GROMACS .gro file of C-alpha atoms in nm:
model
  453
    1UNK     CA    1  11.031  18.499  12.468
    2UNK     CA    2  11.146  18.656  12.773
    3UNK     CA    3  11.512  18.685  12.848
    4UNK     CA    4  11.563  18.687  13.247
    5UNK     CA    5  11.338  18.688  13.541
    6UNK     CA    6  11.449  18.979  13.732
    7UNK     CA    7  11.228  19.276  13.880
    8UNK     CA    8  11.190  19.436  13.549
    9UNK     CA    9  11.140  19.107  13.383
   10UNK     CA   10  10.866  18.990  13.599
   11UNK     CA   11  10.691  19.331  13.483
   12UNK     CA   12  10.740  19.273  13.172
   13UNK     CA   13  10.586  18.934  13.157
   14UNK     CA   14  10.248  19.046  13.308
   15UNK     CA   15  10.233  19.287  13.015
   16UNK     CA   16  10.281  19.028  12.742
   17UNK     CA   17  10.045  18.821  12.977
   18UNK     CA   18   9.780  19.080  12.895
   19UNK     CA   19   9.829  19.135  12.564
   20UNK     CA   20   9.612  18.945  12.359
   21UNK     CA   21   9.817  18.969  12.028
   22UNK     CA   22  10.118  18.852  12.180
   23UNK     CA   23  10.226  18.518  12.321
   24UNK     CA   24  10.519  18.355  12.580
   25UNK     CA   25  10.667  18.066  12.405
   26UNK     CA   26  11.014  18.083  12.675
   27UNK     CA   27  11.233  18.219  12.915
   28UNK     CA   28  11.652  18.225  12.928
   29UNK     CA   29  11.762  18.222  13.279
   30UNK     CA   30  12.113  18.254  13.382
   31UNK     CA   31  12.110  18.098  13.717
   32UNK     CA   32  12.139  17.740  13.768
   33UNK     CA   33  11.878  17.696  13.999
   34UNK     CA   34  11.633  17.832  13.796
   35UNK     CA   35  11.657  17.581  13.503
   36UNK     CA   36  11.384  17.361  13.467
   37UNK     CA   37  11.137  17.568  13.683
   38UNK     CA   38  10.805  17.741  13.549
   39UNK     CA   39  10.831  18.088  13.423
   40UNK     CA   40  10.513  18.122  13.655
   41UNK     CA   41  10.674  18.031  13.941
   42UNK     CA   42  11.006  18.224  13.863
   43UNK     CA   43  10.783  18.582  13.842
   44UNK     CA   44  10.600  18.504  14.158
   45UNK     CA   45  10.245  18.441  13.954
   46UNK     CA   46   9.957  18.296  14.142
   47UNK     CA   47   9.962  18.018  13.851
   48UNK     CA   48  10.231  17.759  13.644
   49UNK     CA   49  10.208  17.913  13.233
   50UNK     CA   50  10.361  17.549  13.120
   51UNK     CA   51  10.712  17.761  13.014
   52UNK     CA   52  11.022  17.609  13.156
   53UNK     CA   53  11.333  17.827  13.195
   54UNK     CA   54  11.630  17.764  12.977
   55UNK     CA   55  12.038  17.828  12.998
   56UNK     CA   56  12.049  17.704  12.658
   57UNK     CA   57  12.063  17.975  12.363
   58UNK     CA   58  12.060  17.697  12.121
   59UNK     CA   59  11.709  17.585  12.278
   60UNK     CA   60  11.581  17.966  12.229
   61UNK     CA   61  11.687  17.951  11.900
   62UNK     CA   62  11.456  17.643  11.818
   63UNK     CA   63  11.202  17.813  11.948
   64UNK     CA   64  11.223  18.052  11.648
   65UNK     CA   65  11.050  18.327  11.860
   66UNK     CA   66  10.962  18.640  11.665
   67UNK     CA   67  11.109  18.856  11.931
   68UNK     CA   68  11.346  18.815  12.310
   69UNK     CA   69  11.240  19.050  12.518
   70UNK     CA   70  11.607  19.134  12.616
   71UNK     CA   71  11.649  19.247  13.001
   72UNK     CA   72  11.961  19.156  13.191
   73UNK     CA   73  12.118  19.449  13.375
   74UNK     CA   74  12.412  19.402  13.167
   75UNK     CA   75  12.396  19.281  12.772
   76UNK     CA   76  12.679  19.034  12.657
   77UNK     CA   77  12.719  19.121  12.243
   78UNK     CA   78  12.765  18.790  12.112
   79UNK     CA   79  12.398  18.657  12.290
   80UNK     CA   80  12.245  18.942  12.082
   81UNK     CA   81  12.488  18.867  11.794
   82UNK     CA   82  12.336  18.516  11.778
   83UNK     CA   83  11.999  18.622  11.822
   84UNK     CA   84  11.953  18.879  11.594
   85UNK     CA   85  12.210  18.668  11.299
   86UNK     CA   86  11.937  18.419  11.355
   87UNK     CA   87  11.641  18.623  11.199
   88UNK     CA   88  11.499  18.718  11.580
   89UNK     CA   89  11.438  19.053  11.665
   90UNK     CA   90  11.532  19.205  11.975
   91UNK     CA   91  11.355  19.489  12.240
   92UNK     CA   92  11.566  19.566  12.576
   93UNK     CA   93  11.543  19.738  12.865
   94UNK     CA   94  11.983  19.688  12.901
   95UNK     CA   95  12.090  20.050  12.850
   96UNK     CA   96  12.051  20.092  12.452
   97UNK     CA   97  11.878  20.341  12.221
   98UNK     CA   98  12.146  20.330  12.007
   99UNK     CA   99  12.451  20.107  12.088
  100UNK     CA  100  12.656  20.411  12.202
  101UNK     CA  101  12.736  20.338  12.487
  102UNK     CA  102  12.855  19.999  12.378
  103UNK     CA  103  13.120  20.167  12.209
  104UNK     CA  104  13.153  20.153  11.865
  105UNK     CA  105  13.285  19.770  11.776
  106UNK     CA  106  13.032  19.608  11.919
  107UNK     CA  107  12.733  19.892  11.782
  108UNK     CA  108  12.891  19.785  11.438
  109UNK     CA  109  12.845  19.391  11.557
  110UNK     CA  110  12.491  19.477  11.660
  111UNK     CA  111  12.407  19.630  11.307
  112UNK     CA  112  12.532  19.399  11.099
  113UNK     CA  113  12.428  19.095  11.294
  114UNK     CA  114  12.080  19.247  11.230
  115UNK     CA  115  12.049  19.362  10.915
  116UNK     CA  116  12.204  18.983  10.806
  117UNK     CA  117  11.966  18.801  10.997
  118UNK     CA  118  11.695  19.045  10.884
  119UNK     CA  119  11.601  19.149  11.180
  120UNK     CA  120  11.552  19.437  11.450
  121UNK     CA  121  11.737  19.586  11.736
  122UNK     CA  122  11.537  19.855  11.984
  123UNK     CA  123  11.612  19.953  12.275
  124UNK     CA  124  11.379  20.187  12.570
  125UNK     CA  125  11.282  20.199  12.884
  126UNK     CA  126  11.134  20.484  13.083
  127UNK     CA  127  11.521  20.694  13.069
  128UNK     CA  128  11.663  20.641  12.850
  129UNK     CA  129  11.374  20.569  12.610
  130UNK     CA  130  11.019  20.691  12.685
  131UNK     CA  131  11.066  21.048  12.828
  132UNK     CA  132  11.289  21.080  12.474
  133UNK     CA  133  10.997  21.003  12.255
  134UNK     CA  134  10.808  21.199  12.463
  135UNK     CA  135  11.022  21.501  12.394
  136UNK     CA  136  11.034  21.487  12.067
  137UNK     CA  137  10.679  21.471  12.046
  138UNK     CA  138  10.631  21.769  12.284
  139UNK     CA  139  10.824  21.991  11.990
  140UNK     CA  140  10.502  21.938  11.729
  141UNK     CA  141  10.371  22.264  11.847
  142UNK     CA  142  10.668  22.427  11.759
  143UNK     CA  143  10.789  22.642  11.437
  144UNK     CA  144  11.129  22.557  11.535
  145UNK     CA  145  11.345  22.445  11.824
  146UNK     CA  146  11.690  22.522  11.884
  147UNK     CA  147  11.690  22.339  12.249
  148UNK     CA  148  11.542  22.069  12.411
  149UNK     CA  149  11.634  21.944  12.771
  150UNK     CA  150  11.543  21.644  12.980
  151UNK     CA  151  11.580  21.629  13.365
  152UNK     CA  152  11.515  21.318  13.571
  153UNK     CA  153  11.524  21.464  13.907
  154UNK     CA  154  11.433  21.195  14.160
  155UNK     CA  155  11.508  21.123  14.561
  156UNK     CA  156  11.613  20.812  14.497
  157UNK     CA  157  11.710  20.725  14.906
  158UNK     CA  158  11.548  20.412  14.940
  159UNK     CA  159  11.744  20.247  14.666
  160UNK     CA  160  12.074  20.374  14.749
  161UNK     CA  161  12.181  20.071  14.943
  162UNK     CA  162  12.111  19.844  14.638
  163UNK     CA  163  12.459  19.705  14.502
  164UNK     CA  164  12.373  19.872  14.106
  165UNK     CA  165  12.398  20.173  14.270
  166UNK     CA  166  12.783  20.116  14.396
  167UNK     CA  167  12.912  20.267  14.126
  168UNK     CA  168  12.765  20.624  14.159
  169UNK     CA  169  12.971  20.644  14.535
  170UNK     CA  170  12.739  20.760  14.711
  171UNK     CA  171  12.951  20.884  15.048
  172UNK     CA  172  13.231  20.928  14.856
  173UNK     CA  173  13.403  21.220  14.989
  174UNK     CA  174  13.422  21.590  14.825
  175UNK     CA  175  13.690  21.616  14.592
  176UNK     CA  176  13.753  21.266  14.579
  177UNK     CA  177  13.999  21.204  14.254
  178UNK     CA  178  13.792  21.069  13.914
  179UNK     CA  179  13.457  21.085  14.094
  180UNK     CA  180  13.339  21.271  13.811
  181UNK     CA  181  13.449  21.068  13.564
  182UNK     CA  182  13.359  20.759  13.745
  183UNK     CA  183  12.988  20.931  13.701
  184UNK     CA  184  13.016  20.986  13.332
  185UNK     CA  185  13.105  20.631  13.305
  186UNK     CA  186  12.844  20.477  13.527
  187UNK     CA  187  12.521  20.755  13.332
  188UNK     CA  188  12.708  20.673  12.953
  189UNK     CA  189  12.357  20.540  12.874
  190UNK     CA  190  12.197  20.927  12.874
  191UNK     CA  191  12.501  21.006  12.579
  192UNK     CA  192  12.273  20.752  12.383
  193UNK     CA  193  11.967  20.977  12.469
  194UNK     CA  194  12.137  21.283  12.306
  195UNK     CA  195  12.171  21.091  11.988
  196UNK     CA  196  11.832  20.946  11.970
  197UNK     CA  197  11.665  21.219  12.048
  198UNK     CA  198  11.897  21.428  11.789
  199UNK     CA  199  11.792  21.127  11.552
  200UNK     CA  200  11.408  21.192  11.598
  201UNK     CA  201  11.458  21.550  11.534
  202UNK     CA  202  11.646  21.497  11.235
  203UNK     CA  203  11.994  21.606  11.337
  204UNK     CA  204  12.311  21.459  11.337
  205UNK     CA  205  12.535  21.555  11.658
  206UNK     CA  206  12.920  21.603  11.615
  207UNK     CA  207  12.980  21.596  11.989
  208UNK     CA  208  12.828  21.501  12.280
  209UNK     CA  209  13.004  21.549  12.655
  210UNK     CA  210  12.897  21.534  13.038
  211UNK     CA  211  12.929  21.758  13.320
  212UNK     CA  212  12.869  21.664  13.637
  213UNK     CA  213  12.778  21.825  13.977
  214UNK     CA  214  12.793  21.770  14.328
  215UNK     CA  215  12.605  21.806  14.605
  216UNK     CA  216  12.653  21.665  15.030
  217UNK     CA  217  12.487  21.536  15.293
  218UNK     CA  218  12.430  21.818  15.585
  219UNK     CA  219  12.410  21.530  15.842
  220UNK     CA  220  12.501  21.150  15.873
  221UNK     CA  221  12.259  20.932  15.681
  222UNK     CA  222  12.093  20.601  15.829
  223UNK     CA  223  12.084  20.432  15.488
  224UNK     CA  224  12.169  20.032  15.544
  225UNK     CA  225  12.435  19.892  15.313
  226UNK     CA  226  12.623  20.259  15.289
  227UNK     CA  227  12.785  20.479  15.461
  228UNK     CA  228  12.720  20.803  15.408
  229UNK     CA  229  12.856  21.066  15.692
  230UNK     CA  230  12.769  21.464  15.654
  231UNK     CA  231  13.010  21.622  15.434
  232UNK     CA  232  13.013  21.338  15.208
  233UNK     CA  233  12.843  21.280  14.835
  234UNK     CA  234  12.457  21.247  14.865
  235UNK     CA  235  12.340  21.425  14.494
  236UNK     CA  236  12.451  21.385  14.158
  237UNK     CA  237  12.418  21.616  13.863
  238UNK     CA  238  12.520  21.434  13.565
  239UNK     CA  239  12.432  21.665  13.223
  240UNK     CA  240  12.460  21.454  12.928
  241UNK     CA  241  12.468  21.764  12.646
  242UNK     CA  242  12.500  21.705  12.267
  243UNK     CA  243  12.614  22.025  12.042
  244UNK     CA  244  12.630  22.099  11.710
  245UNK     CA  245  12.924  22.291  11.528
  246UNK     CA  246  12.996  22.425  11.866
  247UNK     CA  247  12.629  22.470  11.985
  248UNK     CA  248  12.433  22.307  12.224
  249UNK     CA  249  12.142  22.133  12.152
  250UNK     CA  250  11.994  21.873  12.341
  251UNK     CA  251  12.039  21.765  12.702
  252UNK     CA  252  11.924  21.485  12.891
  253UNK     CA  253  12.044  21.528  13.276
  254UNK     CA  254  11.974  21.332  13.569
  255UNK     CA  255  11.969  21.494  13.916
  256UNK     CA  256  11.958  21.239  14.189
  257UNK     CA  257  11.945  21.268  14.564
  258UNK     CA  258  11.983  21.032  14.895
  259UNK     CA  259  11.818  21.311  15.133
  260UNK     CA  260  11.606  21.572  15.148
  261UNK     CA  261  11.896  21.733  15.362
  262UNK     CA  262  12.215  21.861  15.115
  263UNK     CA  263  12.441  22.124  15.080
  264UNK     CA  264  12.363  22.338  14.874
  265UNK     CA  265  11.968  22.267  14.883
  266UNK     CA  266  11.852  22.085  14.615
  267UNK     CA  267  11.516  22.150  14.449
  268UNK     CA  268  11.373  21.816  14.404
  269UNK     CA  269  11.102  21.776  14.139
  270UNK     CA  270  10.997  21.333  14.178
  271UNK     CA  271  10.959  21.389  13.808
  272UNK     CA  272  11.054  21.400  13.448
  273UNK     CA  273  11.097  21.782  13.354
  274UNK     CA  274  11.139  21.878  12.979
  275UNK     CA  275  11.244  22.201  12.832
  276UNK     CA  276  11.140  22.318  12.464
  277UNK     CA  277  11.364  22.663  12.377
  278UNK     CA  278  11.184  22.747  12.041
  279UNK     CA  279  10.903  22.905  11.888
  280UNK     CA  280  10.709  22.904  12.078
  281UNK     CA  281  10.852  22.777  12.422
  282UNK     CA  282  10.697  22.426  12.555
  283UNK     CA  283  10.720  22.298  12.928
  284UNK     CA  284  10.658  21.945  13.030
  285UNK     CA  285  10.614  21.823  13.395
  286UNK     CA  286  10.607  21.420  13.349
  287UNK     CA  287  10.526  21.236  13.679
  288UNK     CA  288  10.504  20.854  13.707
  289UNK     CA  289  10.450  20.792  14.078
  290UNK     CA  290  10.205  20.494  14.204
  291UNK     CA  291   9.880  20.588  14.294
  292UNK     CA  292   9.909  20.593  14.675
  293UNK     CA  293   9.487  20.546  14.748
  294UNK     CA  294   9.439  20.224  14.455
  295UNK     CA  295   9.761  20.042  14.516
  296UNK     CA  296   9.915  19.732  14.701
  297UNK     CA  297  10.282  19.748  14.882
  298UNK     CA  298  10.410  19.530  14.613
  299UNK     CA  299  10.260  19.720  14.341
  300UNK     CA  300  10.410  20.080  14.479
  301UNK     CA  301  10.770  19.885  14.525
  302UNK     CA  302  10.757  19.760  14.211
  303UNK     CA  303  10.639  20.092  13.993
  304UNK     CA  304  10.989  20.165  13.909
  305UNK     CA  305  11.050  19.816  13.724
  306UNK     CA  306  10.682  19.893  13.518
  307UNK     CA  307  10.767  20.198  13.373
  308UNK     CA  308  11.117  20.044  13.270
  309UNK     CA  309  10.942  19.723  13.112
  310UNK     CA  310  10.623  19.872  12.946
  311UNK     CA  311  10.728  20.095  12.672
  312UNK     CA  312  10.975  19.748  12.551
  313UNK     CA  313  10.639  19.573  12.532
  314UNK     CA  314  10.444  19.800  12.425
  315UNK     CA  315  10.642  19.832  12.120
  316UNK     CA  316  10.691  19.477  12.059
  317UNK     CA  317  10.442  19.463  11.720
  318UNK     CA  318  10.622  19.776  11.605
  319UNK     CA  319  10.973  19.627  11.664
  320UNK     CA  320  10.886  19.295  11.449
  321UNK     CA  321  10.727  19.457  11.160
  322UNK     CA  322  11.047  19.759  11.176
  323UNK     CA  323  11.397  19.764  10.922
  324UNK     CA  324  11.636  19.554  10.973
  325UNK     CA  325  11.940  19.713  11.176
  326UNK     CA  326  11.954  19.910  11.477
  327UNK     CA  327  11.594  20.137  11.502
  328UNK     CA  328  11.464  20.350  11.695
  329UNK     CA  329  11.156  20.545  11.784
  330UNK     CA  330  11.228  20.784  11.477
  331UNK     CA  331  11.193  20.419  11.270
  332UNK     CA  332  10.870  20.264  11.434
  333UNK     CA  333  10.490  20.418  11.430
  334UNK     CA  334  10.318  20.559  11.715
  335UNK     CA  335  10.393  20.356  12.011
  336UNK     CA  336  10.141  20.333  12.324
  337UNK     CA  337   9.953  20.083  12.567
  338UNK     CA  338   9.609  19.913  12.525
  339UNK     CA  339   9.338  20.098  12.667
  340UNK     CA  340   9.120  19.890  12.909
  341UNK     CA  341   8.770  20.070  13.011
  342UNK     CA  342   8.784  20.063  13.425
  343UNK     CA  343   8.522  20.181  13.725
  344UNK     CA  344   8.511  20.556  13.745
  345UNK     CA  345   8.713  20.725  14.048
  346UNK     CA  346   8.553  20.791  14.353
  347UNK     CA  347   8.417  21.175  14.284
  348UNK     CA  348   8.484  21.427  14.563
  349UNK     CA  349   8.237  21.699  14.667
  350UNK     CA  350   8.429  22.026  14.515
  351UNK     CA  351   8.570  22.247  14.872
  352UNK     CA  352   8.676  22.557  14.812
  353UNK     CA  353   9.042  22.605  14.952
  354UNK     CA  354   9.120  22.780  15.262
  355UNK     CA  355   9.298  23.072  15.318
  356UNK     CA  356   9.588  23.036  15.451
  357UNK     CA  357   9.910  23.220  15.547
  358UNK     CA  358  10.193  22.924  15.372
  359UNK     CA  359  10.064  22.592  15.397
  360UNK     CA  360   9.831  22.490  15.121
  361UNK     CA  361   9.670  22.212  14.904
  362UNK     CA  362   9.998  22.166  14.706
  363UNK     CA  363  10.187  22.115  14.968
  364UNK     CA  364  10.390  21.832  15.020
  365UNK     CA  365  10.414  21.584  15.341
  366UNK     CA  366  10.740  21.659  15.355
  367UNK     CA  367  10.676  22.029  15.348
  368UNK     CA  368  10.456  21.965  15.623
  369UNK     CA  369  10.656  21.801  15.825
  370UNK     CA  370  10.772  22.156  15.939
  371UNK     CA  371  10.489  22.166  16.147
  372UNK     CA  372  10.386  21.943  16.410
  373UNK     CA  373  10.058  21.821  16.246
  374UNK     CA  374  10.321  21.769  15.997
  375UNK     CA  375  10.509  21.531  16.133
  376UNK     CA  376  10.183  21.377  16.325
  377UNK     CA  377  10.100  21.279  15.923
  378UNK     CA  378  10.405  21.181  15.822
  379UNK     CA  379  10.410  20.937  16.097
  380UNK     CA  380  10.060  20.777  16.029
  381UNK     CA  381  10.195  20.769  15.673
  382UNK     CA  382  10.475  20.518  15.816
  383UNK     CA  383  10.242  20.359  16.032
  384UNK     CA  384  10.046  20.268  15.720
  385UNK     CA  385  10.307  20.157  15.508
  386UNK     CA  386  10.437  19.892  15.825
  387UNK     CA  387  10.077  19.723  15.811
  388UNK     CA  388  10.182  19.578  15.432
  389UNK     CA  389  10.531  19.637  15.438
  390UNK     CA  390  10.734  19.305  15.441
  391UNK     CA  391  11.050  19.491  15.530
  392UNK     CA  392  11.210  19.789  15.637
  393UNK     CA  393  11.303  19.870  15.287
  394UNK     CA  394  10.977  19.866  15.166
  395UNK     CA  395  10.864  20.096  15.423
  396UNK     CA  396  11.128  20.350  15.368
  397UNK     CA  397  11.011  20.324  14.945
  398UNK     CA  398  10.657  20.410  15.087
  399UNK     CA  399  10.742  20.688  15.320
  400UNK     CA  400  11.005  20.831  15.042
  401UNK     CA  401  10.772  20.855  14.768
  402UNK     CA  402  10.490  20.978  14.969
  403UNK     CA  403  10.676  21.259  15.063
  404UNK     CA  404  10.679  21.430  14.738
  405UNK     CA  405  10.282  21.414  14.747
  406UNK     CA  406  10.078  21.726  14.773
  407UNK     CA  407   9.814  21.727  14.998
  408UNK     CA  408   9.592  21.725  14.696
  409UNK     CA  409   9.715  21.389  14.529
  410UNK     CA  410   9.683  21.234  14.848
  411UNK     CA  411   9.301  21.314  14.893
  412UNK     CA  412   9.274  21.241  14.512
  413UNK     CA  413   9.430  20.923  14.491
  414UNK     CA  414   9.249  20.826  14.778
  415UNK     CA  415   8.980  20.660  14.660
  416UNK     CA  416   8.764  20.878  14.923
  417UNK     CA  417   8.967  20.747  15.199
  418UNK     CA  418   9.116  21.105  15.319
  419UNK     CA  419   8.815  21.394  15.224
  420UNK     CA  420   8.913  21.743  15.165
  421UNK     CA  421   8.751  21.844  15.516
  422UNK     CA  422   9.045  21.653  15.675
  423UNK     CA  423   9.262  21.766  15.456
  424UNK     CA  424   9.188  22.173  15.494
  425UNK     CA  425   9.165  22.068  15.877
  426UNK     CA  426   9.529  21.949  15.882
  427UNK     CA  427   9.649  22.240  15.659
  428UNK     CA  428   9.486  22.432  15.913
  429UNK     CA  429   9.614  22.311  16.214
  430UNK     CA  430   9.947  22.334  16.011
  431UNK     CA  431   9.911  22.696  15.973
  432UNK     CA  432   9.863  22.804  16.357
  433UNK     CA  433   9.453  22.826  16.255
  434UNK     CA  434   9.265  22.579  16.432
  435UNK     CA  435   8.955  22.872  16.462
  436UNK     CA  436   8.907  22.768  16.069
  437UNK     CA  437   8.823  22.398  16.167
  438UNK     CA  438   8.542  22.520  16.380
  439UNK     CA  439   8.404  22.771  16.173
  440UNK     CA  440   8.402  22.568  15.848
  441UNK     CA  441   8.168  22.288  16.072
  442UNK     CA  442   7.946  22.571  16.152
  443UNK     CA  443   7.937  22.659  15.856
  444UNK     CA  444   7.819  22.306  15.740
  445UNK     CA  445   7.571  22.260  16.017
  446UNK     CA  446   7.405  22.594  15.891
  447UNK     CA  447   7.435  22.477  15.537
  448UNK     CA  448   7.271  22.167  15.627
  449UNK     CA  449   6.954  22.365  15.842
  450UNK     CA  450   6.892  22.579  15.563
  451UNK     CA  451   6.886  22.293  15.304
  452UNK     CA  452   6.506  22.272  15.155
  453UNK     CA  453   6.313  21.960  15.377
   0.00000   0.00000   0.00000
């Protein structure tokens, strides 16, 4: 049964929706207003699924469900108490790989609420969770490892206005008293990462602390719901690092900005980055941004609450057939998604790149935008996003994410819509070189002359 109907919950439900092994039997629904109405209707489905919500635990309890897909934004112990003391395992999305960051009472409530009631406890998401287990997996080539790092580096301006992001302060201003340790407080979830990714590779931490970083707007920010003026906070650092007798080990660090435009510059990567010092050495470069060509508005806004919700459903089977107690990836067996066979892409004729003096095919928009056929693209990019944007918001999402697109994703996830001869032509224009442009056409009409019949 599902357990809220928020943005990640509404994800989540299409997945068990698609899953033909598993089935929705109810939903738990704090508000008032939602009580009685179809779970259907609460996740903004094009049909009624015959599930009314509940406020009732008692109710979910009769239901005897196998497993509550547990997703409020904050957990309250003695619902999970209940649930698992009642034999009914539990996967959530609410900040837990391993109860840490509960602090340690209500971790020891958790466990032995669970192991009494025989049942399971897991907790993932995309960070924590997924990019953990994907870590640990990335070591398998190696002998040994004696450090593995995770960074989330992400602009994440669009949502900086939303109210769970109060607590990070953005505009706060430099030197402000506790900021940092009102930043270890609000990223305590990442300390969990340490230890479960410790756990999967079989080592027991002794200490585990955050540093944190700063960086500050260069010029006031337009960013509804905060103020932000230049000078003020607009990136966080936050390095969660666990160590062992004294040496570090693992790190999982998040590095998040509100604009392009900070002092000191900020490398941004709009991905998950992991670090393997060992024998040998292993790099990871994880990106999980919508495919700009194949997808709606609603589908691109809503990418963030998919890759949250997916790997708690995709290990659903694993969680009910785990231990009793708290477990974790190191306790369950290889977890992935169903694979559904789906049209081929759109192929593009292979174009050799141009030459060029700095702009290329992996560069981004927002690279671009340094030049004026730059900043002509970036604003048919917005453009496009207000034809199916329902908001301002969701315009800002679009034109924020595309940003960090190379001129190669964009043709590729294009579905044929933008073809590489537009796409060399504006990286030539970019480059002072219209003469290219007329030369490569040219050089297509000859092509075409001397083409057999």
């Amino acid at each position: 049964m599902q357990w809220t109907t928020g943005n990640i919950s509404r994800e989540a439900v299409r997945g068990i929706l698609e899953r033909p092994g598993l089935e929705l039997v109810g939903v738990f629904a704090y508000s008032a207003d939602k009580v009685g109405r179809d779970l259907g209707e609460l996740c903004g489905l094009d049909r009624r699924l015959g599930i009314a919500a509940t406020n009732d635990i008692g109710e979910i309890l009769a239901l005897k469900p196998d497993c509550v897909v547990y997703m409020p934004l904050h957990p309250d112990i003695d619902h999970l108490e209940t649930l698992l003391r009642a034999g009914i395992n539990v996967a959530t999305t609410a900040h837990f790989m391993t109860g840490r960051a509960y602090g340690e009472e209500s971790r020891a409530r958790i466990e032995a609420a669970a192991v009494e009631g025989g049942a399971s406890m897991f907790g993932s998401g995309v960070n924590p969770g997924y990019v953990q287990y994907l870590a640990s997996i990335a070591t398998n080539v190696c002998r040994t490892a004696n450090y593995v790092s995770i960074l989330e580096s992400f602009d994440i301006g669009p949502w900086a206005g939303d109210a769970n992001q109060d607590e990070l302060g953005w505009g706060r201003p430099a030197g402000d008293a506790n900021h940092e340790a009102d930043i270890a407080h609000a990223t305590i979830p990442f300390g969990d990462t340490c230890e479960a990714l410790a756990d999967l590779l079989g080592l027991a931490l002794d200490g585990i602390r955050c540093d944190v970083e700063f960086a500050y707007a260069a010029k006031d920010l337009d960013i509804p719901g905060r103020d932000v003026r230049a000078g003020t906070v607009a990136g966080i650092y936050a390095r969660w690092i666990g160590s062992v007798g004294g040496s570090d080990v693992v790190e999982t660090a998040v590095k998040w900005t509100i604009t392009p435009n900070l002092t000191p510059a900020w490398n941004i990567a709009m991905a998950y980055e992991i670090e393997i010092r060992g024998h040998p050495n292993v790099t990871l470069r994880a990106g999980v941004l919508p495919e700009f060509g194949s997808m709606t508005m609603d589908e691109m806004v809503g990418i963030g609450s998919v890759i949250t919700a997916m790997p708690v459903v995709n290990a659903i089977p694993a969680v009910v057939a785990a231990r009793p107690g708290i477990v974790g990836y190191s306790d369950l067996p290889a977890v992935g998604t169903q694979l559904v066979p789906a049209p081929p892409p759109v192929a593009s004729a292979e174009v050799p790149p141009p030459s060029h003096p700095h702009f290329t095919r992996q560069s981004t928009l927002q690279e671009l935008a340094a030049s004026r056929i730059g900043r002509l693209l970036n604003r048919v990019v917005a453009r496009q996003a207000r034809k199916t944007a329902t908001n301002d918001r969701e315009v800002a999402m679009f034109v924020g994410m595309a940003a960090y697109q190379s001129v190669a994703q964009m043709v590729s996830m294009s579905d044929g819509k933008m073809s590489w001869a537009v796409a060399d032509s504006i990286i030539d224009l970019a480059n002072g070189q219209p003469l290219r442009i007329a030369l490569r056409a040219i050089a297509a009409v000859r092509k075409r002359w001397q083409a057999p019949g």
